Structure formats: structure tokens, C-alpha cells
Amino acid sequence: MSVEAAAAGPARRAELAANLAAARDRIAAACAAAGRTTDEVTLVAVTKTFPASDVRLLVGLGQHDIGENRDAEASVKAAELTDLPVRWHFVGQLQRNKANSVVRYADLVHSVDRRPLVEALAGAAARHRDHPLDVLLQVRLDDAEGRGGVPVGELPALVDDVLGHEELRLRGLMAVAPLGADPDPAFAVLAERAEWLRGVVPTATIVSAGMTGDLEAAVRHGATHVRVGRGLLGTRAKLG
Ligand SMILES: *Cc1c(COP(=O)(O)O)cnc(C)c1O
């Protein structure tokens, strides 16, 4: 049996089913604790570094929202799985020269964080799509530039940039909690900015925050989308 066939077998399906049930239970408990209903939170399964066969199994288990963080990997999986009703979330740092590729398969780009990228995505969407591209602005909640995000103070200008392009639809905000710090104060800042944004753009209702390690805190602070990788797929073999 090939590695791919083994990986897609019944044992892997059972493992993913159990992980999916556990993740959904965690989200339900977090929603209950926060006085929110479970249907307010969408689970995005982040499948980076895992094979397309895992995405196929997840979709078979009813998990249609799939996240990837690298175009080189995501574009190959998307091309392989065009027969499936996947909703592709692009969650990683994005280079301008990948815009033409990403707009062809992505349903929601979470990680828009600078003007040149807005321009590149709008141009690419005009060339390759017949309907607007949904985007989130990634907000930086710490001083580390390495993981992307627009500084909070520069958010209003970036909102204006996106609103100037009819090829893009601003749907909300995204953030990654600071490394090694309490996520609560950071997610509180995000929640406050999200409320401000809804005042400017009432349809920008998405708050993408929370990963395997901190989804409860994110749900407490109004996350509408949690992005779970390890908690569903298992430990990643390589950094991603
Ligand atoms: C990898 C990744 C995730 C998932 O992280 P886990 O800790 O594996 O749950 C979420 N968001 C982004 C942007 C990622 O790159």
C-alpha cells in the first residue's frame, strides 16, 4: 500500500473524526461559557503540511472550511480537489507575486496586511474572477513584524484602501495572538477594533482568531472563525 493510500485509510478517517468531534465540543463549550451560540463560530481546519487525502476525509466528515498558509501547497491541493465542495481559506503571509494564483481558488483571504497586497489582490481578482474576493485585514497585536499584520494605528487607512476596490469585499479582521503571552488582552484589542469596523462597514462581521492553543480565549472575545490545525490533524512534521 502506498503511503498516500495508508494515510487515507479507515484508521486515519477515525482519527480525524474523533479530533473533529473533540474540536467541535471545545468550541461548543467555549460558546456556552461566553453566552454565545455554537452556530456563531465557524471551524476552519488548517491542513497545511498534511496531504490532500486528509482534506478529502475531512470534507467527507462534513468539514468544508479548509485553511492553508502557503500558496505553493494550497494551489496544488485545490487543483486536486476541485470535485469537492471546499471553502478555501488562505490564512498565511502572502507575497504580492502569489496574488494571481491565490485569487483563483481562495474563497476568503484572511491575511491582507498592507497596501501593495491590496492592489495586487484587486488587480488579480479583476483578471481571474467573475465575482469579488472576500478579504479580512490581519491586525498585528504585538511588536513582532515577523508574523505579519497591520499595526492597529494603520488599520483605518488600510480599510480605506480596500473599500476603494470593487473587486474586493471587506468581511472583517483576523489576528494571531502574541507568542508566549496571555492572548486575552490581545484578543480584547481585536474585539474593540472589530466593533469599530462594523460601525464603518456593517457587513464586515468576521473575526478570525484563535488556534488550537487559544480558541477558548478567542471565542470569549467574539471570534466568528477559529483556525485549528494541530488539534484536528495532529503534530506537523515540519514547520508551517
Ligand atoms: C498554522 C496556523 C493555524 C493553526 O495553528 P494550530 O496551532 O496548528 O492550531 C492558525 N492560523 C494560522 C495563520 C496558521 O498559520
CSV table of C-alpha atoms and ligand atoms in Angstrom, one decimal:
chain,number,residue,atom,x,y,z
A,1,MET,CA,0.0,0.0,0.0
A,2,SER,CA,1.3,3.4,-0.9
A,3,VAL,CA,1.9,6.0,1.9
A,4,GLU,CA,-0.9,8.1,0.5
A,5,ALA,CA,-3.3,5.2,0.5
A,6,ALA,CA,-2.3,4.3,4.0
A,7,ALA,CA,-2.8,7.9,5.1
A,8,ALA,CA,-6.2,8.0,3.7
A,9,GLY,CA,-7.4,4.7,5.2
A,10,PRO,CA,-10.0,3.9,7.8
A,11,ALA,CA,-7.7,4.5,10.7
A,12,ARG,CA,-6.9,8.0,9.6
A,13,ARG,CA,-10.6,8.6,9.0
A,14,ALA,CA,-11.5,7.5,12.5
A,15,GLU,CA,-8.7,9.7,14.0
A,16,LEU,CA,-9.9,12.8,12.1
A,17,ALA,CA,-13.5,12.0,13.1
A,18,ALA,CA,-12.5,11.8,16.8
A,19,ASN,CA,-10.4,15.0,16.6
A,20,LEU,CA,-13.2,16.8,14.8
A,21,ALA,CA,-15.7,15.8,17.4
A,22,ALA,CA,-13.4,17.0,20.1
A,23,ALA,CA,-12.7,20.3,18.5
A,24,ARG,CA,-16.4,20.9,18.0
A,25,ASP,CA,-17.0,20.0,21.6
A,26,ARG,CA,-14.4,22.6,22.7
A,27,ILE,CA,-16.0,25.3,20.5
A,28,ALA,CA,-19.4,24.4,21.9
A,29,ALA,CA,-18.2,24.6,25.5
A,30,ALA,CA,-16.4,27.9,24.8
A,31,CYS,CA,-19.6,29.3,23.2
A,32,ALA,CA,-21.7,28.2,26.2
A,33,ALA,CA,-19.2,29.8,28.7
A,34,ALA,CA,-19.3,33.0,26.7
A,35,GLY,CA,-23.1,33.1,26.4
A,36,ARG,CA,-22.9,32.6,22.6
A,37,THR,CA,-24.5,30.0,20.3
A,38,THR,CA,-22.4,27.4,18.6
A,39,ASP,CA,-23.6,28.5,15.1
A,40,GLU,CA,-21.8,31.9,15.6
A,41,VAL,CA,-18.4,30.2,15.3
A,42,THR,CA,-17.1,28.6,12.2
A,43,LEU,CA,-14.3,26.0,12.5
A,44,VAL,CA,-11.6,26.3,9.8
A,45,ALA,CA,-9.5,23.2,9.6
A,46,VAL,CA,-5.9,24.3,8.9
A,47,THR,CA,-4.5,21.4,6.8
A,48,LYS,CA,-1.0,22.9,6.0
A,49,THR,CA,1.7,20.2,5.6
A,50,PHE,CA,-1.0,17.4,5.6
A,51,PRO,CA,-1.9,15.7,2.3
A,52,ALA,CA,-4.9,16.4,0.1
A,53,SER,CA,-6.2,12.9,1.2
A,54,ASP,CA,-6.8,14.4,4.7
A,55,VAL,CA,-8.8,17.3,3.2
A,56,ARG,CA,-10.9,14.7,1.3
A,57,LEU,CA,-11.5,12.8,4.6
A,58,LEU,CA,-12.4,16.0,6.4
A,59,VAL,CA,-14.9,17.1,3.8
A,60,GLY,CA,-16.4,13.6,3.9
A,61,LEU,CA,-16.9,14.2,7.6
A,62,GLY,CA,-18.8,17.4,7.0
A,63,GLN,CA,-15.8,19.8,7.5
A,64,HIS,CA,-15.9,22.1,4.4
A,65,ASP,CA,-13.9,25.1,5.7
A,66,ILE,CA,-10.3,24.4,5.0
A,67,GLY,CA,-7.3,26.7,5.7
A,68,GLU,CA,-3.9,26.8,4.1
A,69,ASN,CA,-1.0,29.1,4.7
A,70,ARG,CA,1.3,28.7,1.6
A,71,ASP,CA,0.2,29.2,-2.0
A,72,ALA,CA,2.6,26.6,-3.4
A,73,GLU,CA,0.9,23.9,-1.3
A,74,ALA,CA,-2.6,25.2,-1.3
A,75,SER,CA,-2.9,25.7,-5.1
A,76,VAL,CA,-1.8,22.0,-5.7
A,77,LYS,CA,-4.4,20.7,-3.2
A,78,ALA,CA,-7.2,23.0,-4.5
A,79,ALA,CA,-6.4,21.7,-8.1
A,80,GLU,CA,-6.6,18.1,-6.9
A,81,LEU,CA,-9.9,18.6,-5.1
A,82,THR,CA,-12.0,20.6,-7.5
A,83,ASP,CA,-14.6,17.8,-7.3
A,84,LEU,CA,-15.2,18.6,-3.6
A,85,PRO,CA,-17.3,21.5,-2.1
A,86,VAL,CA,-14.4,23.0,-0.2
A,87,ARG,CA,-14.4,26.6,1.1
A,88,TRP,CA,-10.7,27.6,0.9
A,89,HIS,CA,-9.4,30.0,3.5
A,90,PHE,CA,-5.9,31.5,2.8
A,91,VAL,CA,-4.5,32.3,6.3
A,92,GLY,CA,-0.7,32.7,5.8
A,93,GLN,CA,1.5,35.6,5.0
A,94,LEU,CA,1.1,36.4,1.3
A,95,GLN,CA,3.6,37.7,-1.2
A,96,ARG,CA,2.3,40.0,-3.9
A,97,ASN,CA,3.5,37.8,-6.7
A,98,LYS,CA,1.2,35.0,-5.4
A,99,ALA,CA,-1.9,37.1,-5.8
A,100,ASN,CA,-2.7,35.8,-9.3
A,101,SER,CA,-2.6,32.2,-8.1
A,102,VAL,CA,-4.5,32.7,-4.7
A,103,VAL,CA,-7.5,34.5,-6.2
A,104,ARG,CA,-8.2,31.6,-8.4
A,105,TYR,CA,-9.1,29.2,-5.6
A,106,ALA,CA,-9.4,31.2,-2.3
A,107,ASP,CA,-12.9,31.9,-1.0
A,108,LEU,CA,-11.6,34.1,1.8
A,109,VAL,CA,-8.1,35.6,2.3
A,110,HIS,CA,-7.6,36.2,6.0
A,111,SER,CA,-4.1,37.8,5.8
A,112,VAL,CA,-4.3,41.1,3.9
A,113,ASP,CA,-2.0,43.5,5.8
A,114,ARG,CA,-0.5,46.1,3.5
A,115,ARG,CA,-1.4,48.4,0.6
A,116,PRO,CA,0.7,46.8,-2.1
A,117,LEU,CA,-1.0,43.5,-1.3
A,118,VAL,CA,-4.4,45.1,-1.6
A,119,GLU,CA,-3.5,46.5,-5.0
A,120,ALA,CA,-2.1,43.1,-6.2
A,121,LEU,CA,-5.2,41.1,-5.0
A,122,ALA,CA,-7.6,43.6,-6.5
A,123,GLY,CA,-5.8,43.5,-9.9
A,124,ALA,CA,-5.6,39.7,-9.8
A,125,ALA,CA,-9.3,39.4,-8.9
A,126,ALA,CA,-10.2,41.7,-11.8
A,127,ARG,CA,-8.2,39.4,-14.1
A,128,HIS,CA,-9.2,36.0,-12.8
A,129,ARG,CA,-12.5,36.2,-11.0
A,130,ASP,CA,-16.1,36.9,-12.1
A,131,HIS,CA,-17.1,37.9,-8.5
A,132,PRO,CA,-15.4,39.9,-5.8
A,133,LEU,CA,-12.8,38.3,-3.5
A,134,ASP,CA,-13.7,38.3,0.2
A,135,VAL,CA,-10.9,39.5,2.4
A,136,LEU,CA,-10.0,40.1,6.1
A,137,LEU,CA,-7.4,42.6,7.3
A,138,GLN,CA,-4.9,41.0,9.6
A,139,VAL,CA,-4.2,43.1,12.6
A,140,ARG,CA,-0.8,42.9,14.4
A,141,LEU,CA,-1.3,42.5,18.1
A,142,ASP,CA,2.3,42.7,19.2
A,143,ASP,CA,5.6,44.4,18.2
A,144,ALA,CA,6.9,41.5,16.2
A,145,GLU,CA,6.7,42.1,12.5
A,146,GLY,CA,7.7,38.6,11.6
A,147,ARG,CA,4.2,37.1,11.5
A,148,GLY,CA,2.5,39.8,9.5
A,149,GLY,CA,-0.4,42.1,10.3
A,150,VAL,CA,-1.1,45.8,10.0
A,151,PRO,CA,-0.3,47.9,13.1
A,152,VAL,CA,-3.5,48.9,14.8
A,153,GLY,CA,-2.9,52.6,14.2
A,154,GLU,CA,-2.6,52.0,10.4
A,155,LEU,CA,-5.8,50.0,10.2
A,156,PRO,CA,-8.2,52.8,9.1
A,157,ALA,CA,-6.0,53.8,6.1
A,158,LEU,CA,-5.9,50.1,5.0
A,159,VAL,CA,-9.7,49.8,5.4
A,160,ASP,CA,-10.0,52.8,3.0
A,161,ASP,CA,-7.7,51.2,0.5
A,162,VAL,CA,-9.8,48.0,0.4
A,163,LEU,CA,-13.0,50.0,0.2
A,164,GLY,CA,-11.6,51.7,-2.9
A,165,HIS,CA,-11.6,48.4,-4.9
A,166,GLU,CA,-14.8,46.9,-6.0
A,167,GLU,CA,-13.0,43.6,-6.8
A,168,LEU,CA,-12.5,43.2,-3.0
A,169,ARG,CA,-15.2,42.7,-0.3
A,170,LEU,CA,-14.0,43.6,3.2
A,171,ARG,CA,-15.5,41.0,5.5
A,172,GLY,CA,-13.7,41.6,8.8
A,173,LEU,CA,-10.5,41.2,10.8
A,174,MET,CA,-8.0,38.4,11.5
A,175,ALA,CA,-5.3,38.1,14.1
A,176,VAL,CA,-2.8,35.8,15.6
A,177,ALA,CA,-2.2,36.0,19.4
A,178,PRO,CA,1.3,37.2,20.5
A,179,LEU,CA,3.8,34.4,21.0
A,180,GLY,CA,4.3,33.4,24.6
A,181,ALA,CA,1.9,36.0,26.1
A,182,ASP,CA,-1.6,35.9,27.5
A,183,PRO,CA,-3.9,36.0,24.5
A,184,ASP,CA,-6.8,37.7,26.4
A,185,PRO,CA,-5.6,41.4,26.3
A,186,ALA,CA,-4.6,41.0,22.6
A,187,PHE,CA,-8.0,39.5,21.6
A,188,ALA,CA,-9.7,42.3,23.6
A,189,VAL,CA,-7.9,44.8,21.3
A,190,LEU,CA,-9.0,42.9,18.3
A,191,ALA,CA,-12.6,42.8,19.5
A,192,GLU,CA,-12.6,46.5,20.0
A,193,ARG,CA,-11.3,47.1,16.5
A,194,ALA,CA,-13.8,44.7,15.1
A,195,GLU,CA,-16.6,46.6,16.7
A,196,TRP,CA,-15.2,49.9,15.3
A,197,LEU,CA,-15.0,48.3,11.8
A,198,ARG,CA,-18.6,47.1,11.9
A,199,GLY,CA,-19.6,50.7,12.6
A,200,VAL,CA,-17.8,51.7,9.3
A,201,VAL,CA,-18.7,48.6,7.2
A,202,PRO,CA,-21.7,46.8,8.7
A,203,THR,CA,-21.1,43.7,6.5
A,204,ALA,CA,-17.6,43.3,7.9
A,205,THR,CA,-18.7,40.9,10.6
A,206,ILE,CA,-16.0,38.2,10.6
A,207,VAL,CA,-13.5,38.0,13.4
A,208,SER,CA,-10.9,35.3,12.7
A,209,ALA,CA,-8.9,34.5,15.8
A,210,GLY,CA,-8.0,31.5,17.9
A,211,MET,CA,-6.0,28.4,17.1
A,212,THR,CA,-5.5,25.0,18.8
A,213,GLY,CA,-3.9,26.6,21.9
A,214,ASP,CA,-6.2,29.6,22.4
A,215,LEU,CA,-9.6,29.1,20.8
A,216,GLU,CA,-11.4,29.5,24.1
A,217,ALA,CA,-10.0,33.0,24.7
A,218,ALA,CA,-10.8,33.9,21.1
A,219,VAL,CA,-14.4,32.8,21.4
A,220,ARG,CA,-14.7,34.7,24.6
A,221,HIS,CA,-13.7,37.8,22.7
A,222,GLY,CA,-16.1,37.4,19.8
A,223,ALA,CA,-14.2,35.2,17.3
A,224,THR,CA,-16.5,34.1,14.5
A,225,HIS,CA,-13.9,31.9,12.9
A,226,VAL,CA,-11.3,29.7,14.7
A,227,ARG,CA,-8.4,28.2,12.8
A,228,VAL,CA,-7.4,24.8,14.1
A,229,GLY,CA,-4.5,22.8,12.8
A,230,ARG,CA,-2.8,20.5,15.3
A,231,GLY,CA,-5.9,19.9,17.2
A,232,LEU,CA,-7.5,18.3,14.2
A,233,LEU,CA,-4.7,16.9,12.0
A,234,GLY,CA,-2.1,16.2,14.7
A,235,THR,CA,1.5,17.4,15.1
A,236,ARG,CA,3.0,18.8,12.0
A,237,ALA,CA,6.1,17.1,10.7
A,238,LYS,CA,7.7,20.4,9.5
A,239,LEU,CA,7.3,24.0,10.4
A,240,GLY,CA,4.3,25.6,8.8
B,1,LIG,C1,-0.9,27.1,11.3
B,1,LIG,C2,-1.9,28.2,11.5
B,1,LIG,C3,-3.0,28.0,12.4
B,1,LIG,C4,-3.3,26.7,13.1
B,1,LIG,O1,-2.4,26.6,14.2
B,1,LIG,P1,-2.5,25.3,15.2
B,1,LIG,O2,-1.7,25.8,16.4
B,1,LIG,O3,-2.0,24.2,14.5
B,1,LIG,O4,-4.0,25.1,15.5
B,1,LIG,C5,-3.9,29.1,12.5
B,1,LIG,N1,-3.6,30.2,11.9
B,1,LIG,C6,-2.6,30.4,11.1
B,1,LIG,C7,-2.4,31.8,10.5
B,1,LIG,C8,-1.7,29.4,10.9
B,1,LIG,O5,-0.6,29.6,10.1
